[in-house]
Amino acid sequence: MSDDKKSGTPKDTHYAKLRRAHRDQKAGGPVERPRVAIPAGDGPADGLVRLYGLHTVRAALDNPRRKIKTMLVTRNALERLGISDIAALPFKAELVEPKDIDKLTGSEAVHQGVMIDALPLKPKPLSALGETRLVVVLDQVTDPHNVGAVLRSAVAFGAGALITTSRHSPTESGVLAKAASGALEHIDLIEVKNLAAALDELHEAGFRSIGLDSEGPAELEASFAGERIALVLGAEGKGLRQKTRETVTALARLDMPGAIRSLNVSNAAAVALYAARRFLAVR
């Protein structure tokens, strides 16, 4: 069986719809015409990032650090964003039809009638960490959907920063921002060149770093200690790199009594953040 058929990809769905349409036509019933996907058009101008979706754009509008250059928005989305006067916006904004945004983002992007081109947020150095007691560290997690979902959970549970490496990490994008559902605008993004050195710096600042590993020697809750916690997660498949495993304060596992012994990295992050927040709340 091909990968397309096993995974249920859009290609497989397209041909399945064609087969159904052919059967309907032979039976004399209504013909279901498959929707033709619209590919993404030209990207944003150099140095800009394209963001879309109501939550993403609303959070960007409310973030004074976000410099928006242009907006395309439908009348319905404008109302849902709570904007009464499009002419009063401090950047170029244009009322359009949904299909006009489809031509730029592609019809697979769930833009909800609004898209902006803006300057990307500038990552901060580790020295800008501040007094937060909880941070998330990602060890070469490259999937923007996963990173966006981790961002959303990090903001939901009050983490003060997301720390990533400058290489082998996704850049800011519409896909990442949409998965984050506005969280991108509410948390410090910190980039480091050397993750092991950054972990050592976190230790000096009083953090206990806990690397999540499905084969970790202790349960996560039993690994918590101290006043500051850094949760360290690796990419799906390969997990934490060896140097990272050697540098963290402790390796720990999530207690999962079911038949499946591991979670998607974003789901694991959400569970770990919940547990860490509960621990820190009573300190």
PDB file of C-alpha atoms in Angstrom:
ATOM      1  CA  MET A   1       0.000   0.000   0.000  1.00  0.00           C
ATOM      2  CA  SER A   2       1.383   3.432  -0.897  1.00  0.00           C
ATOM      3  CA  ASP A   3       2.269   6.043   1.699  1.00  0.00           C
ATOM      4  CA  ASP A   4      -0.495   8.283   0.344  1.00  0.00           C
ATOM      5  CA  LYS A   5      -3.137   5.628   0.912  1.00  0.00           C
ATOM      6  CA  LYS A   6      -1.850   4.723   4.347  1.00  0.00           C
ATOM      7  CA  SER A   7      -1.690   8.289   5.609  1.00  0.00           C
ATOM      8  CA  GLY A   8      -4.881   9.667   4.040  1.00  0.00           C
ATOM      9  CA  THR A   9      -3.074  12.551   2.372  1.00  0.00           C
ATOM     10  CA  PRO A  10      -4.886  15.256   0.367  1.00  0.00           C
ATOM     11  CA  LYS A  11      -3.826  13.420  -2.807  1.00  0.00           C
ATOM     12  CA  ASP A  12      -5.639  10.268  -1.692  1.00  0.00           C
ATOM     13  CA  THR A  13      -8.694  12.288  -0.655  1.00  0.00           C
ATOM     14  CA  HIS A  14      -8.778  13.988  -4.055  1.00  0.00           C
ATOM     15  CA  TYR A  15      -8.859  10.699  -5.955  1.00  0.00           C
ATOM     16  CA  ALA A  16     -11.393   9.236  -3.536  1.00  0.00           C
ATOM     17  CA  LYS A  17     -13.715  12.146  -4.327  1.00  0.00           C
ATOM     18  CA  LEU A  18     -13.230  11.603  -8.050  1.00  0.00           C
ATOM     19  CA  ARG A  19     -14.183   7.937  -7.658  1.00  0.00           C
ATOM     20  CA  ARG A  20     -17.303   8.859  -5.668  1.00  0.00           C
ATOM     21  CA  ALA A  21     -18.275  11.444  -8.294  1.00  0.00           C
ATOM     22  CA  HIS A  22     -17.895   8.841 -11.038  1.00  0.00           C
ATOM     23  CA  ARG A  23     -20.064   6.355  -9.137  1.00  0.00           C
ATOM     24  CA  ASP A  24     -22.724   9.024  -8.483  1.00  0.00           C
ATOM     25  CA  GLN A  25     -22.779   9.985 -12.142  1.00  0.00           C
ATOM     26  CA  LYS A  26     -23.222   6.358 -13.255  1.00  0.00           C
ATOM     27  CA  ALA A  27     -26.064   5.936 -10.744  1.00  0.00           C
ATOM     28  CA  GLY A  28     -27.796   9.043 -12.015  1.00  0.00           C
ATOM     29  CA  GLY A  29     -27.348  10.886  -8.725  1.00  0.00           C
ATOM     30  CA  PRO A  30     -25.819  14.297  -8.003  1.00  0.00           C
ATOM     31  CA  VAL A  31     -22.186  14.680  -8.980  1.00  0.00           C
ATOM     32  CA  GLU A  32     -19.859  15.854  -6.229  1.00  0.00           C
ATOM     33  CA  ARG A  33     -17.141  17.903  -7.854  1.00  0.00           C
ATOM     34  CA  PRO A  34     -13.925  17.866  -5.808  1.00  0.00           C
ATOM     35  CA  ARG A  35     -12.692  21.254  -4.725  1.00  0.00           C
ATOM     36  CA  VAL A  36      -9.626  22.346  -6.624  1.00  0.00           C
ATOM     37  CA  ALA A  37      -6.854  23.281  -4.207  1.00  0.00           C
ATOM     38  CA  ILE A  38      -5.276  26.688  -4.705  1.00  0.00           C
ATOM     39  CA  PRO A  39      -1.492  26.694  -4.214  1.00  0.00           C
ATOM     40  CA  ALA A  40       0.171  29.438  -2.206  1.00  0.00           C
ATOM     41  CA  GLY A  41       1.172  32.474  -4.240  1.00  0.00           C
ATOM     42  CA  ASP A  42       4.200  34.691  -3.882  1.00  0.00           C
ATOM     43  CA  GLY A  43       5.509  34.989  -0.346  1.00  0.00           C
ATOM     44  CA  PRO A  44       5.920  38.218   1.609  1.00  0.00           C
ATOM     45  CA  ALA A  45       8.596  40.751   0.736  1.00  0.00           C
ATOM     46  CA  ASP A  46      12.119  40.050   1.954  1.00  0.00           C
ATOM     47  CA  GLY A  47      12.466  40.510   5.705  1.00  0.00           C
ATOM     48  CA  LEU A  48       8.745  40.102   6.395  1.00  0.00           C
ATOM     49  CA  VAL A  49       6.686  37.210   7.741  1.00  0.00           C
ATOM     50  CA  ARG A  50       3.128  36.370   6.682  1.00  0.00           C
ATOM     51  CA  LEU A  51       0.679  35.657   9.509  1.00  0.00           C
ATOM     52  CA  TYR A  52      -2.993  34.725   9.275  1.00  0.00           C
ATOM     53  CA  GLY A  53      -5.971  33.660  11.369  1.00  0.00           C
ATOM     54  CA  LEU A  54      -8.149  35.658  13.765  1.00  0.00           C
ATOM     55  CA  HIS A  55      -6.370  34.761  17.027  1.00  0.00           C
ATOM     56  CA  THR A  56      -2.936  35.196  15.480  1.00  0.00           C
ATOM     57  CA  VAL A  57      -3.687  38.590  13.948  1.00  0.00           C
ATOM     58  CA  ARG A  58      -5.602  39.891  16.982  1.00  0.00           C
ATOM     59  CA  ALA A  59      -2.621  39.070  19.212  1.00  0.00           C
ATOM     60  CA  ALA A  60      -0.254  40.723  16.726  1.00  0.00           C
ATOM     61  CA  LEU A  61      -2.378  43.868  16.671  1.00  0.00           C
ATOM     62  CA  ASP A  62      -2.265  44.028  20.467  1.00  0.00           C
ATOM     63  CA  ASN A  63       1.510  43.491  20.664  1.00  0.00           C
ATOM     64  CA  PRO A  64       3.378  46.836  20.648  1.00  0.00           C
ATOM     65  CA  ARG A  65       6.566  45.014  19.618  1.00  0.00           C
ATOM     66  CA  ARG A  66       4.963  43.727  16.417  1.00  0.00           C
ATOM     67  CA  LYS A  67       5.466  46.027  13.417  1.00  0.00           C
ATOM     68  CA  ILE A  68       2.745  45.320  10.863  1.00  0.00           C
ATOM     69  CA  LYS A  69       3.218  46.535   7.286  1.00  0.00           C
ATOM     70  CA  THR A  70       0.057  45.457   5.442  1.00  0.00           C
ATOM     71  CA  MET A  71      -3.250  43.720   6.067  1.00  0.00           C
ATOM     72  CA  LEU A  72      -5.777  41.999   3.829  1.00  0.00           C
ATOM     73  CA  VAL A  73      -9.092  41.429   5.580  1.00  0.00           C
ATOM     74  CA  THR A  74     -12.671  40.513   4.733  1.00  0.00           C
ATOM     75  CA  ARG A  75     -15.561  42.577   6.043  1.00  0.00           C
ATOM     76  CA  ASN A  76     -16.677  39.725   8.301  1.00  0.00           C
ATOM     77  CA  ALA A  77     -13.185  39.234   9.766  1.00  0.00           C
ATOM     78  CA  LEU A  78     -12.853  42.981  10.324  1.00  0.00           C
ATOM     79  CA  GLU A  79     -15.983  42.901  12.477  1.00  0.00           C
ATOM     80  CA  ARG A  80     -14.795  39.823  14.379  1.00  0.00           C
ATOM     81  CA  LEU A  81     -11.488  41.583  15.086  1.00  0.00           C
ATOM     82  CA  GLY A  82     -13.456  44.471  16.590  1.00  0.00           C
ATOM     83  CA  ILE A  83     -12.116  47.050  14.128  1.00  0.00           C
ATOM     84  CA  SER A  84     -14.702  49.709  13.280  1.00  0.00           C
ATOM     85  CA  ASP A  85     -12.590  51.993  11.089  1.00  0.00           C
ATOM     86  CA  ILE A  86     -10.109  50.318   8.762  1.00  0.00           C
ATOM     87  CA  ALA A  87      -8.788  53.714   7.653  1.00  0.00           C
ATOM     88  CA  ALA A  88      -7.634  54.459  11.214  1.00  0.00           C
ATOM     89  CA  LEU A  89      -5.168  51.560  11.286  1.00  0.00           C
ATOM     90  CA  PRO A  90      -1.504  52.703  11.346  1.00  0.00           C
ATOM     91  CA  PHE A  91      -0.602  50.546   8.334  1.00  0.00           C
ATOM     92  CA  LYS A  92      -1.969  49.813   4.879  1.00  0.00           C
ATOM     93  CA  ALA A  93      -5.130  47.698   5.108  1.00  0.00           C
ATOM     94  CA  GLU A  94      -7.454  46.565   2.331  1.00  0.00           C
ATOM     95  CA  LEU A  95     -10.906  45.004   2.321  1.00  0.00           C
ATOM     96  CA  VAL A  96     -10.914  41.881   0.137  1.00  0.00           C
ATOM     97  CA  GLU A  97     -12.813  38.672  -0.560  1.00  0.00           C
ATOM     98  CA  PRO A  98     -11.675  35.336   0.984  1.00  0.00           C
ATOM     99  CA  LYS A  99     -10.528  34.118  -2.437  1.00  0.00           C
ATOM    100  CA  ASP A 100      -8.070  37.017  -2.633  1.00  0.00           C
ATOM    101  CA  ILE A 101      -6.329  35.765   0.510  1.00  0.00           C
ATOM    102  CA  ASP A 102      -6.522  32.167  -0.748  1.00  0.00           C
ATOM    103  CA  LYS A 103      -4.411  33.203  -3.728  1.00  0.00           C
ATOM    104  CA  LEU A 104      -1.597  34.262  -1.398  1.00  0.00           C
ATOM    105  CA  THR A 105      -1.770  31.778   1.469  1.00  0.00           C
ATOM    106  CA  GLY A 106      -3.093  28.840  -0.531  1.00  0.00           C
ATOM    107  CA  SER A 107      -6.541  27.382   0.081  1.00  0.00           C
ATOM    108  CA  GLU A 108      -5.203  24.875   2.630  1.00  0.00           C
ATOM    109  CA  ALA A 109      -4.299  27.689   5.055  1.00  0.00           C
ATOM    110  CA  VAL A 110      -7.086  28.434   7.548  1.00  0.00           C
ATOM    111  CA  HIS A 111      -6.784  32.212   7.344  1.00  0.00           C
ATOM    112  CA  GLN A 112     -10.347  33.004   8.577  1.00  0.00           C
ATOM    113  CA  GLY A 113     -10.453  36.059   6.363  1.00  0.00           C
ATOM    114  CA  VAL A 114      -7.414  37.973   7.559  1.00  0.00           C
ATOM    115  CA  MET A 115      -3.717  38.048   6.710  1.00  0.00           C
ATOM    116  CA  ILE A 116      -0.899  40.413   7.623  1.00  0.00           C
ATOM    117  CA  ASP A 117       2.686  40.885   6.492  1.00  0.00           C
ATOM    118  CA  ALA A 118       4.867  42.043   9.372  1.00  0.00           C
ATOM    119  CA  LEU A 119       8.400  42.214  10.639  1.00  0.00           C
ATOM    120  CA  PRO A 120       9.364  39.049  12.549  1.00  0.00           C
ATOM    121  CA  LEU A 121       9.839  39.334  16.292  1.00  0.00           C
ATOM    122  CA  LYS A 122      13.498  39.587  17.205  1.00  0.00           C
ATOM    123  CA  PRO A 123      14.653  36.684  19.429  1.00  0.00           C
ATOM    124  CA  LYS A 124      16.215  37.686  22.737  1.00  0.00           C
ATOM    125  CA  PRO A 125      19.511  36.520  24.267  1.00  0.00           C
ATOM    126  CA  LEU A 126      19.553  34.279  27.319  1.00  0.00           C
ATOM    127  CA  SER A 127      20.673  37.248  29.417  1.00  0.00           C
ATOM    128  CA  ALA A 128      17.178  38.722  28.919  1.00  0.00           C
ATOM    129  CA  LEU A 129      15.489  35.807  30.683  1.00  0.00           C
ATOM    130  CA  GLY A 130      14.342  37.830  33.677  1.00  0.00           C
ATOM    131  CA  GLU A 131      12.820  36.400  36.864  1.00  0.00           C
ATOM    132  CA  THR A 132      10.564  33.736  35.392  1.00  0.00           C
ATOM    133  CA  ARG A 133      10.461  30.444  37.284  1.00  0.00           C
ATOM    134  CA  LEU A 134       9.474  28.205  34.377  1.00  0.00           C
ATOM    135  CA  VAL A 135      10.915  27.905  30.880  1.00  0.00           C
ATOM    136  CA  VAL A 136      10.701  25.425  28.012  1.00  0.00           C
ATOM    137  CA  VAL A 137      13.832  24.373  26.123  1.00  0.00           C
ATOM    138  CA  LEU A 138      13.565  22.671  22.724  1.00  0.00           C
ATOM    139  CA  ASP A 139      16.459  20.543  21.490  1.00  0.00           C
ATOM    140  CA  GLN A 140      16.266  20.780  17.688  1.00  0.00           C
ATOM    141  CA  VAL A 141      12.495  20.426  17.368  1.00  0.00           C
ATOM    142  CA  THR A 142      12.026  21.460  13.736  1.00  0.00           C
ATOM    143  CA  ASP A 143       8.329  20.938  12.949  1.00  0.00           C
ATOM    144  CA  PRO A 144       6.605  24.372  13.020  1.00  0.00           C
ATOM    145  CA  HIS A 145       3.247  22.807  13.940  1.00  0.00           C
ATOM    146  CA  ASN A 146       4.821  21.217  17.015  1.00  0.00           C
ATOM    147  CA  VAL A 147       6.734  24.341  18.017  1.00  0.00           C
ATOM    148  CA  GLY A 148       3.589  26.437  17.634  1.00  0.00           C
ATOM    149  CA  ALA A 149       1.606  24.012  19.791  1.00  0.00           C
ATOM    150  CA  VAL A 150       4.355  24.034  22.436  1.00  0.00           C
ATOM    151  CA  LEU A 151       4.247  27.848  22.434  1.00  0.00           C
ATOM    152  CA  ARG A 152       0.503  27.775  23.035  1.00  0.00           C
ATOM    153  CA  SER A 153       0.868  25.428  26.016  1.00  0.00           C
ATOM    154  CA  ALA A 154       3.830  27.407  27.389  1.00  0.00           C
ATOM    155  CA  VAL A 155       1.787  30.607  27.457  1.00  0.00           C
ATOM    156  CA  ALA A 156      -1.273  28.832  28.851  1.00  0.00           C
ATOM    157  CA  PHE A 157       0.716  27.497  31.818  1.00  0.00           C
ATOM    158  CA  GLY A 158       2.664  30.684  32.484  1.00  0.00           C
ATOM    159  CA  ALA A 159       6.132  29.812  31.204  1.00  0.00           C
ATOM    160  CA  GLY A 160       8.273  32.903  30.782  1.00  0.00           C
ATOM    161  CA  ALA A 161      10.317  31.891  27.745  1.00  0.00           C
ATOM    162  CA  LEU A 162      10.817  29.370  24.985  1.00  0.00           C
ATOM    163  CA  ILE A 163      14.494  28.633  24.382  1.00  0.00           C
ATOM    164  CA  THR A 164      15.616  27.188  21.050  1.00  0.00           C
ATOM    165  CA  THR A 165      18.854  26.789  19.146  1.00  0.00           C
ATOM    166  CA  SER A 166      19.637  29.241  16.360  1.00  0.00           C
ATOM    167  CA  ARG A 167      20.144  26.283  14.017  1.00  0.00           C
ATOM    168  CA  HIS A 168      17.799  23.329  13.458  1.00  0.00           C
ATOM    169  CA  SER A 169      14.761  25.250  14.705  1.00  0.00           C
ATOM    170  CA  PRO A 170      11.896  26.603  12.587  1.00  0.00           C
ATOM    171  CA  THR A 171      11.820  30.283  11.753  1.00  0.00           C
ATOM    172  CA  GLU A 172       8.751  32.359  12.481  1.00  0.00           C
ATOM    173  CA  SER A 173       6.070  31.585   9.907  1.00  0.00           C
ATOM    174  CA  GLY A 174       2.346  31.598   9.310  1.00  0.00           C
ATOM    175  CA  VAL A 175       2.143  27.858  10.009  1.00  0.00           C
ATOM    176  CA  LEU A 176       3.969  28.204  13.341  1.00  0.00           C
ATOM    177  CA  ALA A 177       1.989  31.279  14.368  1.00  0.00           C
ATOM    178  CA  LYS A 178      -1.359  29.686  13.446  1.00  0.00           C
ATOM    179  CA  ALA A 179      -0.527  26.607  15.524  1.00  0.00           C
ATOM    180  CA  ALA A 180       0.428  28.913  18.403  1.00  0.00           C
ATOM    181  CA  SER A 181      -2.992  30.641  18.155  1.00  0.00           C
ATOM    182  CA  GLY A 182      -1.644  34.029  19.261  1.00  0.00           C
ATOM    183  CA  ALA A 183       0.839  32.711  21.833  1.00  0.00           C
ATOM    184  CA  LEU A 184       3.771  33.886  19.723  1.00  0.00           C
ATOM    185  CA  GLU A 185       3.033  37.440  20.851  1.00  0.00           C
ATOM    186  CA  HIS A 186       2.896  36.586  24.582  1.00  0.00           C
ATOM    187  CA  ILE A 187       6.192  34.888  25.398  1.00  0.00           C
ATOM    188  CA  ASP A 188       9.885  35.694  25.117  1.00  0.00           C
ATOM    189  CA  LEU A 189      11.636  33.774  22.365  1.00  0.00           C
ATOM    190  CA  ILE A 190      15.278  33.125  23.228  1.00  0.00           C
ATOM    191  CA  GLU A 191      17.816  31.758  20.770  1.00  0.00           C
ATOM    192  CA  VAL A 192      21.127  30.214  21.811  1.00  0.00           C
ATOM    193  CA  LYS A 193      24.009  28.895  19.732  1.00  0.00           C
ATOM    194  CA  ASN A 194      25.146  26.172  22.115  1.00  0.00           C
ATOM    195  CA  LEU A 195      22.387  24.402  24.020  1.00  0.00           C
ATOM    196  CA  ALA A 196      24.683  22.676  26.518  1.00  0.00           C
ATOM    197  CA  ALA A 197      26.291  26.002  27.426  1.00  0.00           C
ATOM    198  CA  ALA A 198      22.842  27.569  27.752  1.00  0.00           C
ATOM    199  CA  LEU A 199      21.761  24.803  30.136  1.00  0.00           C
ATOM    200  CA  ASP A 200      24.850  25.420  32.253  1.00  0.00           C
ATOM    201  CA  GLU A 201      23.900  29.104  32.362  1.00  0.00           C
ATOM    202  CA  LEU A 202      20.386  28.183  33.435  1.00  0.00           C
ATOM    203  CA  HIS A 203      21.820  26.025  36.219  1.00  0.00           C
ATOM    204  CA  GLU A 204      23.894  28.964  37.454  1.00  0.00           C
ATOM    205  CA  ALA A 205      20.683  31.029  37.506  1.00  0.00           C
ATOM    206  CA  GLY A 206      19.062  28.490  39.834  1.00  0.00           C
ATOM    207  CA  PHE A 207      17.124  26.381  37.339  1.00  0.00           C
ATOM    208  CA  ARG A 208      16.765  22.645  37.651  1.00  0.00           C
ATOM    209  CA  SER A 209      16.697  21.322  34.089  1.00  0.00           C
ATOM    210  CA  ILE A 210      14.638  18.200  33.467  1.00  0.00           C
ATOM    211  CA  GLY A 211      14.979  16.369  30.174  1.00  0.00           C
ATOM    212  CA  LEU A 212      11.914  14.398  29.136  1.00  0.00           C
ATOM    213  CA  ASP A 213      12.747  10.889  27.988  1.00  0.00           C
ATOM    214  CA  SER A 214      10.355   7.953  27.640  1.00  0.00           C
ATOM    215  CA  GLU A 215      13.038   5.772  29.261  1.00  0.00           C
ATOM    216  CA  GLY A 216      13.922   8.257  32.000  1.00  0.00           C
ATOM    217  CA  PRO A 217      14.890   6.659  35.348  1.00  0.00           C
ATOM    218  CA  ALA A 218      12.311   8.581  37.400  1.00  0.00           C
ATOM    219  CA  GLU A 219       8.772   9.845  36.990  1.00  0.00           C
ATOM    220  CA  LEU A 220       8.530  13.543  36.149  1.00  0.00           C
ATOM    221  CA  GLU A 221       6.759  14.560  39.355  1.00  0.00           C
ATOM    222  CA  ALA A 222       9.475  12.928  41.466  1.00  0.00           C
ATOM    223  CA  SER A 223      12.154  14.916  39.609  1.00  0.00           C
ATOM    224  CA  PHE A 224      10.901  18.379  40.557  1.00  0.00           C
ATOM    225  CA  ALA A 225      12.913  20.352  43.093  1.00  0.00           C
ATOM    226  CA  GLY A 226      13.948  23.927  43.778  1.00  0.00           C
ATOM    227  CA  GLU A 227      12.345  27.218  42.795  1.00  0.00           C
ATOM    228  CA  ARG A 228      12.981  27.327  39.047  1.00  0.00           C
ATOM    229  CA  ILE A 229      12.380  24.646  36.415  1.00  0.00           C
ATOM    230  CA  ALA A 230      13.504  24.263  32.807  1.00  0.00           C
ATOM    231  CA  LEU A 231      11.675  21.546  30.875  1.00  0.00           C
ATOM    232  CA  VAL A 232      13.836  20.195  28.038  1.00  0.00           C
ATOM    233  CA  LEU A 233      12.244  18.338  25.124  1.00  0.00           C
ATOM    234  CA  GLY A 234      13.783  16.765  22.052  1.00  0.00           C
ATOM    235  CA  ALA A 235      12.568  16.145  18.541  1.00  0.00           C
ATOM    236  CA  GLU A 236      10.210  13.283  17.824  1.00  0.00           C
ATOM    237  CA  GLY A 237      12.023  10.127  16.860  1.00  0.00           C
ATOM    238  CA  LYS A 238      15.557  10.957  17.926  1.00  0.00           C
ATOM    239  CA  GLY A 239      14.643  12.659  21.209  1.00  0.00           C
ATOM    240  CA  LEU A 240      17.265  14.517  23.210  1.00  0.00           C
ATOM    241  CA  ARG A 241      20.781  14.601  21.826  1.00  0.00           C
ATOM    242  CA  GLN A 242      23.463  12.816  23.827  1.00  0.00           C
ATOM    243  CA  LYS A 243      25.176  16.041  24.942  1.00  0.00           C
ATOM    244  CA  THR A 244      21.850  17.406  26.130  1.00  0.00           C
ATOM    245  CA  ARG A 245      21.133  14.213  28.059  1.00  0.00           C
ATOM    246  CA  GLU A 246      24.517  14.515  29.766  1.00  0.00           C
ATOM    247  CA  THR A 247      23.989  18.190  30.659  1.00  0.00           C
ATOM    248  CA  VAL A 248      20.474  18.313  32.113  1.00  0.00           C
ATOM    249  CA  THR A 249      20.073  18.024  35.878  1.00  0.00           C
ATOM    250  CA  ALA A 250      17.785  14.998  35.546  1.00  0.00           C
ATOM    251  CA  LEU A 251      16.135  12.756  32.992  1.00  0.00           C
ATOM    252  CA  ALA A 252      12.510  11.934  33.677  1.00  0.00           C
ATOM    253  CA  ARG A 253       9.585  10.174  32.055  1.00  0.00           C
ATOM    254  CA  LEU A 254       5.879  10.796  31.982  1.00  0.00           C
ATOM    255  CA  ASP A 255       4.004   8.005  33.733  1.00  0.00           C
ATOM    256  CA  MET A 256       1.917   6.388  30.992  1.00  0.00           C
ATOM    257  CA  PRO A 257       0.317   3.075  31.999  1.00  0.00           C
ATOM    258  CA  GLY A 258      -1.324   2.525  28.615  1.00  0.00           C
ATOM    259  CA  ALA A 259      -0.116   0.558  25.617  1.00  0.00           C
ATOM    260  CA  ILE A 260       1.453   3.648  23.992  1.00  0.00           C
ATOM    261  CA  ARG A 261       4.592   4.747  25.832  1.00  0.00           C
ATOM    262  CA  SER A 262       5.305   8.095  24.217  1.00  0.00           C
ATOM    263  CA  LEU A 263       3.492  11.263  23.145  1.00  0.00           C
ATOM    264  CA  ASN A 264       3.837  13.850  20.436  1.00  0.00           C
ATOM    265  CA  VAL A 265       6.345  16.451  21.678  1.00  0.00           C
ATOM    266  CA  SER A 266       3.690  19.166  21.948  1.00  0.00           C
ATOM    267  CA  ASN A 267       1.387  16.910  23.987  1.00  0.00           C
ATOM    268  CA  ALA A 268       4.273  15.880  26.242  1.00  0.00           C
ATOM    269  CA  ALA A 269       5.122  19.556  26.741  1.00  0.00           C
ATOM    270  CA  ALA A 270       1.545  20.348  27.792  1.00  0.00           C
ATOM    271  CA  VAL A 271       1.455  17.537  30.361  1.00  0.00           C
ATOM    272  CA  ALA A 272       4.890  18.464  31.748  1.00  0.00           C
ATOM    273  CA  LEU A 273       4.030  22.167  31.949  1.00  0.00           C
ATOM    274  CA  TYR A 274       0.857  21.394  33.873  1.00  0.00           C
ATOM    275  CA  ALA A 275       2.768  19.256  36.365  1.00  0.00           C
ATOM    276  CA  ALA A 276       5.576  21.806  36.745  1.00  0.00           C
ATOM    277  CA  ARG A 277       3.138  24.675  37.288  1.00  0.00           C
ATOM    278  CA  ARG A 278       1.342  22.732  40.027  1.00  0.00           C
ATOM    279  CA  PHE A 279       4.666  22.009  41.732  1.00  0.00           C
ATOM    280  CA  LEU A 280       5.824  25.633  41.596  1.00  0.00           C
ATOM    281  CA  ALA A 281       2.470  26.942  42.816  1.00  0.00           C
ATOM    282  CA  VAL A 282       3.060  25.492  46.286  1.00  0.00           C
ATOM    283  CA  ARG A 283       6.681  26.585  46.594  1.00  0.00           C
TER     284      ARG A 283
END
